Short mmCIF file of C-alpha atoms and ligand atoms in Angstrom, two decimals:
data_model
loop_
_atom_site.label_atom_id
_atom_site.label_comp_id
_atom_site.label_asym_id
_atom_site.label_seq_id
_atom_site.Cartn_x
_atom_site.Cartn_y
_atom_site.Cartn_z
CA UNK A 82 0.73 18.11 -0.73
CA UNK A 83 -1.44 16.97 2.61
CA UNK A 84 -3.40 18.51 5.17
CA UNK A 85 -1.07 18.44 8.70
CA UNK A 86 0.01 21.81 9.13
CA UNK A 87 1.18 23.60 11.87
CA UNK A 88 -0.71 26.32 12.63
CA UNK A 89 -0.20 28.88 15.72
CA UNK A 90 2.34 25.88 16.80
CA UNK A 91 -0.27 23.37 16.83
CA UNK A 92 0.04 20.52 14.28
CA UNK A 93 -3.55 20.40 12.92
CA UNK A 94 -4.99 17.36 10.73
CA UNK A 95 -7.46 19.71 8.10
CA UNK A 96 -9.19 21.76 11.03
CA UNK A 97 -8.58 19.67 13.60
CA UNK A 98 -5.95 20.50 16.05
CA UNK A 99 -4.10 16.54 16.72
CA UNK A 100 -3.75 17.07 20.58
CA UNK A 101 -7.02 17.52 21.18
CA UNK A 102 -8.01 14.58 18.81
CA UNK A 103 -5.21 12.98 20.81
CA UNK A 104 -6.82 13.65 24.16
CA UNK A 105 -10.60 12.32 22.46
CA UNK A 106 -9.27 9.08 20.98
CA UNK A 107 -5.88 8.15 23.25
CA UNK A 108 -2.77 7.03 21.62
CA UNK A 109 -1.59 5.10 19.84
CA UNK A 110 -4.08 6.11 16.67
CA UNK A 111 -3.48 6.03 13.28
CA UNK A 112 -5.11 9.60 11.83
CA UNK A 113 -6.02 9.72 8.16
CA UNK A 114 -6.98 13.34 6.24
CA UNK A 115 -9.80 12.96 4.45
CA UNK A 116 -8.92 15.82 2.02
CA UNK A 117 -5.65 14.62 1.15
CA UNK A 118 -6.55 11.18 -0.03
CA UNK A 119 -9.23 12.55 -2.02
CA UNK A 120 -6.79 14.93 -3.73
CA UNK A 121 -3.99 12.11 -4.55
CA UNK A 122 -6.28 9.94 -5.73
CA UNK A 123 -7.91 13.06 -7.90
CA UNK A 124 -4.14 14.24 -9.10
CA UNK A 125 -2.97 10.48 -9.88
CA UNK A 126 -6.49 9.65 -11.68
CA UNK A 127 -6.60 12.84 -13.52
CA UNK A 128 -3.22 11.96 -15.25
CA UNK A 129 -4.30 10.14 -16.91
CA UNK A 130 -7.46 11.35 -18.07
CA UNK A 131 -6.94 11.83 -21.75
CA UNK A 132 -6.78 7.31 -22.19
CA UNK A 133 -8.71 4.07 -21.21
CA UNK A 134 -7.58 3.65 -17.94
CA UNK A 135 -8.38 2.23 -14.57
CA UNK A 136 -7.12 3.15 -11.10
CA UNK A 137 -7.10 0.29 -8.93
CA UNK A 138 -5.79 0.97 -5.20
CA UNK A 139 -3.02 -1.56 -3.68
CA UNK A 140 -5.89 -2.72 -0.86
CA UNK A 141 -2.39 -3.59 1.18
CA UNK A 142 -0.86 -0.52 1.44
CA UNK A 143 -4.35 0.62 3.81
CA UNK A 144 -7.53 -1.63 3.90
CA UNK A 145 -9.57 0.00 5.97
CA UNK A 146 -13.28 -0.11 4.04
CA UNK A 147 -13.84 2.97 4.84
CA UNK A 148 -11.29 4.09 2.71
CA UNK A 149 -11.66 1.77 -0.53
CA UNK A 150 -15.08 2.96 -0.29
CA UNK A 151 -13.53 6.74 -0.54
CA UNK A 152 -11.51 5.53 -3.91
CA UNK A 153 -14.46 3.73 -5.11
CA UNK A 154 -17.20 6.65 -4.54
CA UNK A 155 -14.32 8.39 -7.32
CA UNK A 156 -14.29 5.42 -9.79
CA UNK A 157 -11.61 3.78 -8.67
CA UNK A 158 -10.92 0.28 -8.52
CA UNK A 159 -8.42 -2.14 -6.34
CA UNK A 160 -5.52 -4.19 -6.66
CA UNK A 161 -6.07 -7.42 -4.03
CA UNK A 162 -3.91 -9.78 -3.33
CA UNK A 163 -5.76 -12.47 -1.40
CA UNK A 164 -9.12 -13.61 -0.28
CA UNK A 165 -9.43 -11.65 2.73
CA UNK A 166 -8.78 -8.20 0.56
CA UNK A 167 -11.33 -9.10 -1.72
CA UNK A 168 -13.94 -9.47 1.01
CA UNK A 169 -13.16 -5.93 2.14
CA UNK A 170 -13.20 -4.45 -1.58
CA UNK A 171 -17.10 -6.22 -1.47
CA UNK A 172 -17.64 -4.90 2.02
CA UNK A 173 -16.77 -1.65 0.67
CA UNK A 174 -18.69 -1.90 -2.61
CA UNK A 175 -15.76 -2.06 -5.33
CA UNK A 176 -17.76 -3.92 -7.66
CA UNK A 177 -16.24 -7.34 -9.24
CA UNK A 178 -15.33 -5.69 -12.99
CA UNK A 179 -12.80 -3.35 -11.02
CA UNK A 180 -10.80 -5.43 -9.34
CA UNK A 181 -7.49 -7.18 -10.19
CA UNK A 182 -5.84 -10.02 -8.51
CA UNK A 183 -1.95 -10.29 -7.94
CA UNK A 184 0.04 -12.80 -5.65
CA UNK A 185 1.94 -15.26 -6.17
CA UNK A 186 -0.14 -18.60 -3.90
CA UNK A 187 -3.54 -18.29 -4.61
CA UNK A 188 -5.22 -21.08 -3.00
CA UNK A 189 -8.57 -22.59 -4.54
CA UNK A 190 -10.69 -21.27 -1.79
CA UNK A 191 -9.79 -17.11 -2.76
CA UNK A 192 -9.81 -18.57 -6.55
CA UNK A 193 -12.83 -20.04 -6.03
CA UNK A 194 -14.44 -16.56 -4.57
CA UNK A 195 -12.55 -14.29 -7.23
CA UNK A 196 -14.28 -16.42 -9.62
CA UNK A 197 -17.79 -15.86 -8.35
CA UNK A 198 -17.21 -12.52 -7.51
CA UNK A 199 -16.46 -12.57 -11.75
CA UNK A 200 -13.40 -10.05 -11.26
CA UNK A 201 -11.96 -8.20 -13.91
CA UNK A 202 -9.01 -10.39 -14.02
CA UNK A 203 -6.26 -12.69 -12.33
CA UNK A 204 -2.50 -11.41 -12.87
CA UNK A 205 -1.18 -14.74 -13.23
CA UNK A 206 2.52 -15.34 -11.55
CA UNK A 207 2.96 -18.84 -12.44
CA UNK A 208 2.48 -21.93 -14.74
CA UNK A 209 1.18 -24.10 -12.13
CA UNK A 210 -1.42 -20.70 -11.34
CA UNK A 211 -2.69 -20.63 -15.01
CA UNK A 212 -3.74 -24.83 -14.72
CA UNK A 213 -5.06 -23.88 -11.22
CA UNK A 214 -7.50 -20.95 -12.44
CA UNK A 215 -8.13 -22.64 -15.55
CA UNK A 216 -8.97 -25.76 -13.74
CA UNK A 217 -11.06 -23.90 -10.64
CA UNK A 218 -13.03 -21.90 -13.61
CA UNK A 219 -14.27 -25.45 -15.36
CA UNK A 220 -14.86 -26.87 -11.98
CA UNK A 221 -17.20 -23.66 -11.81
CA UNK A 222 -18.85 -23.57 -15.00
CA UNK A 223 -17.34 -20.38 -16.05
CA UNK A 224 -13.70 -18.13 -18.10
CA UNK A 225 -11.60 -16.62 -15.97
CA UNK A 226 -10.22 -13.73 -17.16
CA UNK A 227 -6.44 -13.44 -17.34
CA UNK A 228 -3.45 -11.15 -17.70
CA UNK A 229 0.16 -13.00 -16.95
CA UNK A 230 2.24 -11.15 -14.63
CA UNK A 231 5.86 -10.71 -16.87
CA UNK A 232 8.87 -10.27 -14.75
CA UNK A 233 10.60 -8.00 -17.23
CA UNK A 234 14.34 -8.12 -15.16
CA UNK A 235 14.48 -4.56 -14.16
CA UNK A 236 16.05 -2.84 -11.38
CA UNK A 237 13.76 -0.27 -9.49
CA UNK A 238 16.87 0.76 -7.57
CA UNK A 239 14.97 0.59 -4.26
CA UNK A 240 15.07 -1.25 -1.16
CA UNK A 241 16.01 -5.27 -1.63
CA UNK A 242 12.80 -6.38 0.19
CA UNK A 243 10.50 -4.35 -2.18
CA UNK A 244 11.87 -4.87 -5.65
CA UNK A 245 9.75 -7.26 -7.51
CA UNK A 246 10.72 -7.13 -11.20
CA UNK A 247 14.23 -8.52 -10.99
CA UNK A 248 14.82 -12.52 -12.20
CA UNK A 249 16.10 -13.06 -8.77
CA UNK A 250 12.29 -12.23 -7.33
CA UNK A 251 9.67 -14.71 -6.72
CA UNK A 252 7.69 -12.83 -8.91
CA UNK A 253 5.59 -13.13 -12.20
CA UNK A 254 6.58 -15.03 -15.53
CA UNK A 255 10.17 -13.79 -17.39
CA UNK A 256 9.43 -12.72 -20.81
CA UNK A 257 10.41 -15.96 -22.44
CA UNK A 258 8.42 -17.84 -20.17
CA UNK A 259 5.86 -15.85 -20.72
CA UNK A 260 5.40 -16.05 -24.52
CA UNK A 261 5.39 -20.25 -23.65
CA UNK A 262 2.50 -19.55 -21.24
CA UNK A 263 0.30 -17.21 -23.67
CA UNK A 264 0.77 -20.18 -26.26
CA UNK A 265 -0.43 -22.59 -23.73
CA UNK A 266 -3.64 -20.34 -22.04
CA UNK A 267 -4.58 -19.82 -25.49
CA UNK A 268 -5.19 -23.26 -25.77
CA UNK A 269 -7.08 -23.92 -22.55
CA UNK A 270 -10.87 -23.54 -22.59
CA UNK A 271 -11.62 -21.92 -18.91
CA UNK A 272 -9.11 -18.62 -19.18
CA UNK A 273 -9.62 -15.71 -21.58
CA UNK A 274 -6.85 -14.03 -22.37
CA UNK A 275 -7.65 -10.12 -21.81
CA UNK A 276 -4.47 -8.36 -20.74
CA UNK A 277 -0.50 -8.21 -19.61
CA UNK A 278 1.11 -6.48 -16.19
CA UNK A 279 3.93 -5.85 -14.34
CA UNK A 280 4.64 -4.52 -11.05
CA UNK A 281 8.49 -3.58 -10.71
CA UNK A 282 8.90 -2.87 -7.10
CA UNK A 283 7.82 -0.22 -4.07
CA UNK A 284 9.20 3.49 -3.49
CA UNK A 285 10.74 4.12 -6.90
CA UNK A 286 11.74 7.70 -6.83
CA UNK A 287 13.00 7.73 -10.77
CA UNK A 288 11.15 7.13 -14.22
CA UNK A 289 13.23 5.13 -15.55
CA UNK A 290 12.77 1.72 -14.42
CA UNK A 291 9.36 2.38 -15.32
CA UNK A 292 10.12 3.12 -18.64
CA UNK A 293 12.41 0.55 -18.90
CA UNK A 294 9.71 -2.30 -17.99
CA UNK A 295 7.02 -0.89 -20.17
CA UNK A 296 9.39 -1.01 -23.20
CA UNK A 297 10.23 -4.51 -22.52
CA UNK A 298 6.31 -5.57 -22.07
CA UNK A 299 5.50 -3.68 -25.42
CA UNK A 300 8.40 -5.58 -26.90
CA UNK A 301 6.73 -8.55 -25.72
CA UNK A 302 3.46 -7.39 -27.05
CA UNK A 303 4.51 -7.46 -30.57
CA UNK A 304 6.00 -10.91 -30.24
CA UNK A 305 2.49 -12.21 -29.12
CA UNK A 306 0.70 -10.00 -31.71
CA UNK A 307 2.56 -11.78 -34.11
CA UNK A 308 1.21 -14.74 -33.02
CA UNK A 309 -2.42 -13.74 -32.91
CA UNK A 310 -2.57 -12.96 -29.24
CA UNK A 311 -4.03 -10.09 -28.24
CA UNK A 312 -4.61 -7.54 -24.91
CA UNK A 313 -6.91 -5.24 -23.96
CA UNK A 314 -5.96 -4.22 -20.75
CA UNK A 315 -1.78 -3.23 -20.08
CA UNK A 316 -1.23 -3.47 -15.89
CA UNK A 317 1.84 -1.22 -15.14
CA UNK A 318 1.25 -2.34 -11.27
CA UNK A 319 2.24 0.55 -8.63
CA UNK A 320 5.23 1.76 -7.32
CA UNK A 321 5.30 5.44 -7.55
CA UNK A 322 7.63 6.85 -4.58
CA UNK A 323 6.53 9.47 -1.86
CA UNK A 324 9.22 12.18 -0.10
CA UNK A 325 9.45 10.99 3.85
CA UNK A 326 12.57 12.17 3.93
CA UNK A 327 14.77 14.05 0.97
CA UNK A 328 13.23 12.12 -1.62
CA UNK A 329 12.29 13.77 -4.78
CA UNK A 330 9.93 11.34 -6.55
CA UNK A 331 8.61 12.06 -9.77
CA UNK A 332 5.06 13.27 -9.35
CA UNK A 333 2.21 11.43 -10.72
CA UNK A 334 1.76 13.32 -13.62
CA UNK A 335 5.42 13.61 -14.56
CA UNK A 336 4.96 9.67 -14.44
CA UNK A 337 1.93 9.99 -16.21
CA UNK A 338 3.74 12.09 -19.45
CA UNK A 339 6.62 9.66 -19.18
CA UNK A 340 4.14 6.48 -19.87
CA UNK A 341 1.95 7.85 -22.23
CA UNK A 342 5.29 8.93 -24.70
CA UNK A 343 6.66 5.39 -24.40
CA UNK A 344 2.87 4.17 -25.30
CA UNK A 345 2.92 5.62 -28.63
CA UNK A 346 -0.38 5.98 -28.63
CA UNK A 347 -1.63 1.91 -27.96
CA UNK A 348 -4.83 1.00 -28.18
CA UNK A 349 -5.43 -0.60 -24.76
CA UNK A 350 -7.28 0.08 -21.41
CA UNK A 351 -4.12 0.89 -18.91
CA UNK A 352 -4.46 -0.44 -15.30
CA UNK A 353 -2.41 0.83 -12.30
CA UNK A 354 -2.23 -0.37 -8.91
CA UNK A 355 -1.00 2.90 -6.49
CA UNK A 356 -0.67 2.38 -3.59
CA UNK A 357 1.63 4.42 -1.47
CA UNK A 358 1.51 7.48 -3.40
CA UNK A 359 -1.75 7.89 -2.81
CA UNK A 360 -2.36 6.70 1.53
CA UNK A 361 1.32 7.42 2.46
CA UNK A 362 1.45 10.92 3.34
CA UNK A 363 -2.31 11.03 3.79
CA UNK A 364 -1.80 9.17 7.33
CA UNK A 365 0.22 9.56 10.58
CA UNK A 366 0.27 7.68 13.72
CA UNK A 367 -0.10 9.98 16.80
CA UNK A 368 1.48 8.46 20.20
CA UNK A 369 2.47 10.00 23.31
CA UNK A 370 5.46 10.11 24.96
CA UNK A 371 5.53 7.34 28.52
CA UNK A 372 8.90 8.22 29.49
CA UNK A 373 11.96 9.63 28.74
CA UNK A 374 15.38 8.06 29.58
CA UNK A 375 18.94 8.74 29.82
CA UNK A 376 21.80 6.22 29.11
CA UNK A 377 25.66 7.17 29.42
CA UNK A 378 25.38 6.15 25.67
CA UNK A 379 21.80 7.62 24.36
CA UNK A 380 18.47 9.44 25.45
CA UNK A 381 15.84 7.88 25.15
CA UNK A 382 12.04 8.72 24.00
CA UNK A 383 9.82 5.99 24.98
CA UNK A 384 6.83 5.99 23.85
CA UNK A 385 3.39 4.42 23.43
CA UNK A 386 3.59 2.97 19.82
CA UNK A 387 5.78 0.42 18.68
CA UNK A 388 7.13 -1.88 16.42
CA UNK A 389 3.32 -3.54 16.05
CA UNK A 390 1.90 -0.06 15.25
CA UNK A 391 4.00 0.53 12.65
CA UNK A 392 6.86 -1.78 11.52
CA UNK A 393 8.74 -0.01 8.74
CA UNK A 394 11.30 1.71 11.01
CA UNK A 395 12.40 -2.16 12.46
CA UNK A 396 11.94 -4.14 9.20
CA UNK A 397 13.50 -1.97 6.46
CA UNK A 398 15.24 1.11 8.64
CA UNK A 399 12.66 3.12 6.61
CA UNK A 400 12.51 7.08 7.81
CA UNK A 401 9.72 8.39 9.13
CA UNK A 402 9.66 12.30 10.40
CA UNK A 403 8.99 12.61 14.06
CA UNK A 404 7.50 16.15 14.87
CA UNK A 405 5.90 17.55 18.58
CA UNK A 406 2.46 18.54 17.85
CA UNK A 407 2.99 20.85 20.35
CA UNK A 408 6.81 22.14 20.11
CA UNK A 409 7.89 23.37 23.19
CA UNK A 410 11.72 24.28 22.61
CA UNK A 411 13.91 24.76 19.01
CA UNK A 412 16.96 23.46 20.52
CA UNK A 413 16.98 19.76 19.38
CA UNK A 414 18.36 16.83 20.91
CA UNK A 415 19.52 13.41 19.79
CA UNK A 416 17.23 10.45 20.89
CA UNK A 417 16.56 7.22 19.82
CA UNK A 418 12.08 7.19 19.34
CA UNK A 419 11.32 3.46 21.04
CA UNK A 420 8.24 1.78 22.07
CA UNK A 421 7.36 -1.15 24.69
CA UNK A 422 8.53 -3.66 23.01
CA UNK A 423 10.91 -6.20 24.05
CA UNK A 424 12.98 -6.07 21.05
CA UNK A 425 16.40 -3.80 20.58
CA UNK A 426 14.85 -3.89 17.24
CA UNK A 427 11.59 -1.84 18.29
CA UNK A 428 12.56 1.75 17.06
CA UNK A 429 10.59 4.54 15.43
CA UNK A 430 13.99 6.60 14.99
CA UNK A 431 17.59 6.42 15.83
CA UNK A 432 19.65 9.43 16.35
CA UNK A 433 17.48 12.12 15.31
CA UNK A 434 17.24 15.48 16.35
CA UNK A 435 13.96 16.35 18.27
CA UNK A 436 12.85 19.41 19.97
CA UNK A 437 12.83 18.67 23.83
CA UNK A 438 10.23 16.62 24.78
CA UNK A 439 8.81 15.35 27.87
CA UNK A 440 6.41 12.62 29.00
CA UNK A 441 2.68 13.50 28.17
CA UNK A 442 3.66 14.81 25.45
CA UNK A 443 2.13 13.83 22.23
CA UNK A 444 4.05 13.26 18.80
CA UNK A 445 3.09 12.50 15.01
CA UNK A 446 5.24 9.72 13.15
CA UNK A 447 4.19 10.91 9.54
CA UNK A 448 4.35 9.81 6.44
CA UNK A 449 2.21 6.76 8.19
CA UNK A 450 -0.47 6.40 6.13
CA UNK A 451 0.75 4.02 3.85
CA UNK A 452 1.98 -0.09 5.14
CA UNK A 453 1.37 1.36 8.56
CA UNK A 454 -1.47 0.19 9.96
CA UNK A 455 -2.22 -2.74 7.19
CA UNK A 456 0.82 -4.01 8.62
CA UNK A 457 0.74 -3.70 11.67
CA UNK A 458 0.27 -6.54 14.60
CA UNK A 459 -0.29 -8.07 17.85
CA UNK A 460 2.96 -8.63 18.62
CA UNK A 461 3.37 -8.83 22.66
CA UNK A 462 -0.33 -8.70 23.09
CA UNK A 463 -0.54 -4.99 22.00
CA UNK A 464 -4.43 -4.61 21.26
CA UNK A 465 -4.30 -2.60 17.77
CA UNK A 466 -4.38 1.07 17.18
CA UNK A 467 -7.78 3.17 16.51
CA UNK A 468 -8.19 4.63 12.87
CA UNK A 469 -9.90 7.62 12.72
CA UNK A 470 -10.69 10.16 9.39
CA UNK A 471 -10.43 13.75 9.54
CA UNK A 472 -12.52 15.53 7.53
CA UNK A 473 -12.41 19.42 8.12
CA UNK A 474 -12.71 20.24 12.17
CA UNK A 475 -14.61 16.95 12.23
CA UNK A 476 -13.45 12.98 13.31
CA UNK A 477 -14.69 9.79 12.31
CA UNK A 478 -13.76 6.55 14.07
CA UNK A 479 -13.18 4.44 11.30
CA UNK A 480 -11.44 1.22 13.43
CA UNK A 481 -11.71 1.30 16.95
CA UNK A 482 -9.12 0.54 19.09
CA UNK A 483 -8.77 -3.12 20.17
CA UNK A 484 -9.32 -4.28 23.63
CA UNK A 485 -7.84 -7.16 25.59
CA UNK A 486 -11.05 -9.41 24.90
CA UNK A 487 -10.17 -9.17 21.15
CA UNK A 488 -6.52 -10.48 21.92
CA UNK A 489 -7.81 -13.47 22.90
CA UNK A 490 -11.29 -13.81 20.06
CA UNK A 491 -11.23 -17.40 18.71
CA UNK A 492 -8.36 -19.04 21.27
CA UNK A 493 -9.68 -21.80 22.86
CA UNK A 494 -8.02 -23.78 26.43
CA UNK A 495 -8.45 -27.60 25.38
CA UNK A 496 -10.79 -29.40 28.17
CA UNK A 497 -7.26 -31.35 29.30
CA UNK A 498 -5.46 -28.71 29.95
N1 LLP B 602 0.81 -3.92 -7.10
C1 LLP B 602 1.46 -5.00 -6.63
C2 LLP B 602 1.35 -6.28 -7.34
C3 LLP B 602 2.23 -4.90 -5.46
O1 LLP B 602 2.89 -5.96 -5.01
C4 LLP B 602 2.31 -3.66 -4.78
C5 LLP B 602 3.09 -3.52 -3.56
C6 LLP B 602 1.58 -2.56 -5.30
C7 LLP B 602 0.85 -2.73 -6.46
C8 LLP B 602 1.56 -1.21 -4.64
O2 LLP B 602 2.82 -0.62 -4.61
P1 LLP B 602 2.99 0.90 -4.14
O3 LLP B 602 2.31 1.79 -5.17
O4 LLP B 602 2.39 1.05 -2.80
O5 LLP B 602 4.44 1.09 -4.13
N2 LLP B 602 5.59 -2.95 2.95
C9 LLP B 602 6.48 -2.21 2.07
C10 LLP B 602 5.93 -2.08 0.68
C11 LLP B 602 5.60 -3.41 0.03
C12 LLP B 602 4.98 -3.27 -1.32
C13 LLP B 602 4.42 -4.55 -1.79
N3 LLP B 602 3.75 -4.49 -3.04
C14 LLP B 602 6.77 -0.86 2.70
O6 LLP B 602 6.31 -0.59 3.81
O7 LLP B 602 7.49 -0.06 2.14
#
């Protein structure tokens, strides 16, 4: 469920109609409903309502503080994985005890900072991590707390470059490995030893790899109880799908049923890190149509976002829906959606059927809200999209749109030169 609707053939954000917003901010713009990431964070929370749990956001799936603030302000927590996203989850006043730290090369420096900022706890991907924490948390005078990211070999069935829980990945501790490196953390005097996660991969849209890793970590969890070592907190990471397409994901609180059976009831604080299924069809990039071109081979839609805006399309041929926001005809045509760039690879759509559409004309990529502007870049000196919130018939600027100064902030012409 979200908040763009067409209504008397105007695609509306909440109460705000997206071509005049269009007209206000310019294009490109990333456009974010207020309402709708209130309610999927409110649906996904609520799932799990009746256990110990804690709801930290992916910060990389959309950092924008103004956002994490929204999550926070509803008791949520985040999921970082570097330096820089923990200085936005301060900025926007997640305090210390709800966030969790993933990634696999954590220098000193962001150890150093998680550390002072006394986080909840460091998912641990490595051996050589566990001696660096350990080591950076005597160095400081203080226990780090500690959960070791298991690899549990499962296949989300999703797209190669985001599945994470399969031996092949760089990612976390196999469960073998894993047992060796609880044995050895318990023995070190700087990390305390508070919980276990997972994170299996991005855009599942079935249960069962799900269930599948959580069996194998509570397998695990035996094995280690057995041994004395104990968790309080279980991470089950993110991962939950969204439809952009004809996806039927599970929804959050068919998810939610399915984890809390294969719990059995366990006695420990559960973490999760969502990310997409809470941003990704809260957002859509708006950007107008520059020309429109005819090839003996193709038409054509050029536009004014690109492959810097929003780089799923050219890195995993992900589908986003292109719709007018104000239709003109029903008759569609095949085009190719294609920005500035000077790459075959800059597309927002190949072959797909869009009413006619003409230059001036404004369009919503959708399903944007999610990897789409945290990813984005400068690529061919494009300054950076404006964010802006929608909440009922109102707008908030929440990033403003880069200008050429900003291209160049920090570059510096050597006195030689
Ligand atoms: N936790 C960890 C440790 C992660 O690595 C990720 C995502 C998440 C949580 C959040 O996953 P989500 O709930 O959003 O699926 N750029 C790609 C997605 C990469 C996901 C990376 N890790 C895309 O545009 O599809």
């Amino acid at each position: 469920m979200h908040h763009f609707e067409y209504k008397q053939g105007e695609l509306y954000c909440e109460n705000l109609p997206l071509d005049q917003l269009a007209q206000q901010v310019g294009t490109p713009c990333y456009v974010y409903s207020y309402a709708t990431l209130h309610h999927h964070f409110k649906v996904f929370d609520e799932a799990f309502r009746d256990v110990p749990h804690l709801t930290c956001f992916s910060v990389k799936a959309s950092s924008n503080i103004a956002i994490l603030k929204l999550f926070g302000s509803l008791g949520g927590g985040v999921d970082i994985v570097s330096g820089g996203e923990l200085f936005r989850a301060r900025k926007a006043g997640i305090p210390g005890d709800r966030i969790v730290y993933s990634g696999v090369g954590k220098t000193c420096e962001e150890i150093d900072y998680a550390l002072r900022e006394n986080i909840l706890l460091f998912n641990i991907e490595s051996p050589q991590e566990l001696e660096a924490i350990n080591e950076r948390a005597s160095h400081l005078g203080c226990k780090a707390r500690i959960a070791l990211r298991v690899n549990p070999d499962v296949d989300p069935r999703t797209h190669p470059y985001i599945s994470t829980g399969m031996k092949k990945n760089k990612f976390g501790i196999d469960i073998e490995g894993a047992i060796t490196e609880y044995r050895r953390a318990k023995t070190l005097s700087n990390v305390e030893i508070i919980g276990i996660d997972c994170h299996v991969g991005s855009q599942l849209t079935e249960i069962s790899p799900f269930v599948d890793a959580l069996r194998r970590l509570r397998m695990l969890m035996e094995r280690l109880e057995a041994e004395g070592i104990v968790v309080q907190y279980l991470d089950l990471g993110g991962g939950l799908g969204i439809t952009y397409d004809q996806e039927a994901p599970p929804h959050p609180r068919e998810y939610a049923r399915a984890i809390l059976q294969e719990l059995h009831g366990l006695p420990c604080t559960l973490i999760f890190e969502p990310g997409r299924v809470i941003v990704g069809n809260a957002g859509v990039l708006l950007t107008r149509v520059l020309y429109t071109k005819q090839t003996p081979s193709k038409n054509f839609v050029i536009v004014d976002a690109a492959m810097n805006d929003l780089i799923r399309p050219s890195l995993y041929g992900s589908y986003h829906h292109i719709q007018p926001v104000r239709p003109m005809g029903e008759e569609a045509q095949m085009v190719d959606v294609v920005g500035p760039i000077c790459e075959s690879s800059d597309f927002l759509a190949r072959d797909r059927g869009l009413p006619p559409v003409q230059a001036g004309d404004c369009l919503a990529v959708m399903s944007a809200g999610a990897y789409g502007f945290s990813m984005s870049s400068n690529y061919n000196s494009r300054p950076r999209a404006a964010e802006i919130l929608v909440k009922g018939e109102r707008f908030y600027t929440i990033r403003e749109r880069e200008r050429w100064e900003d291209l160049i902030k920090g570059e510096a012409i050597p006195g030689f030169v």
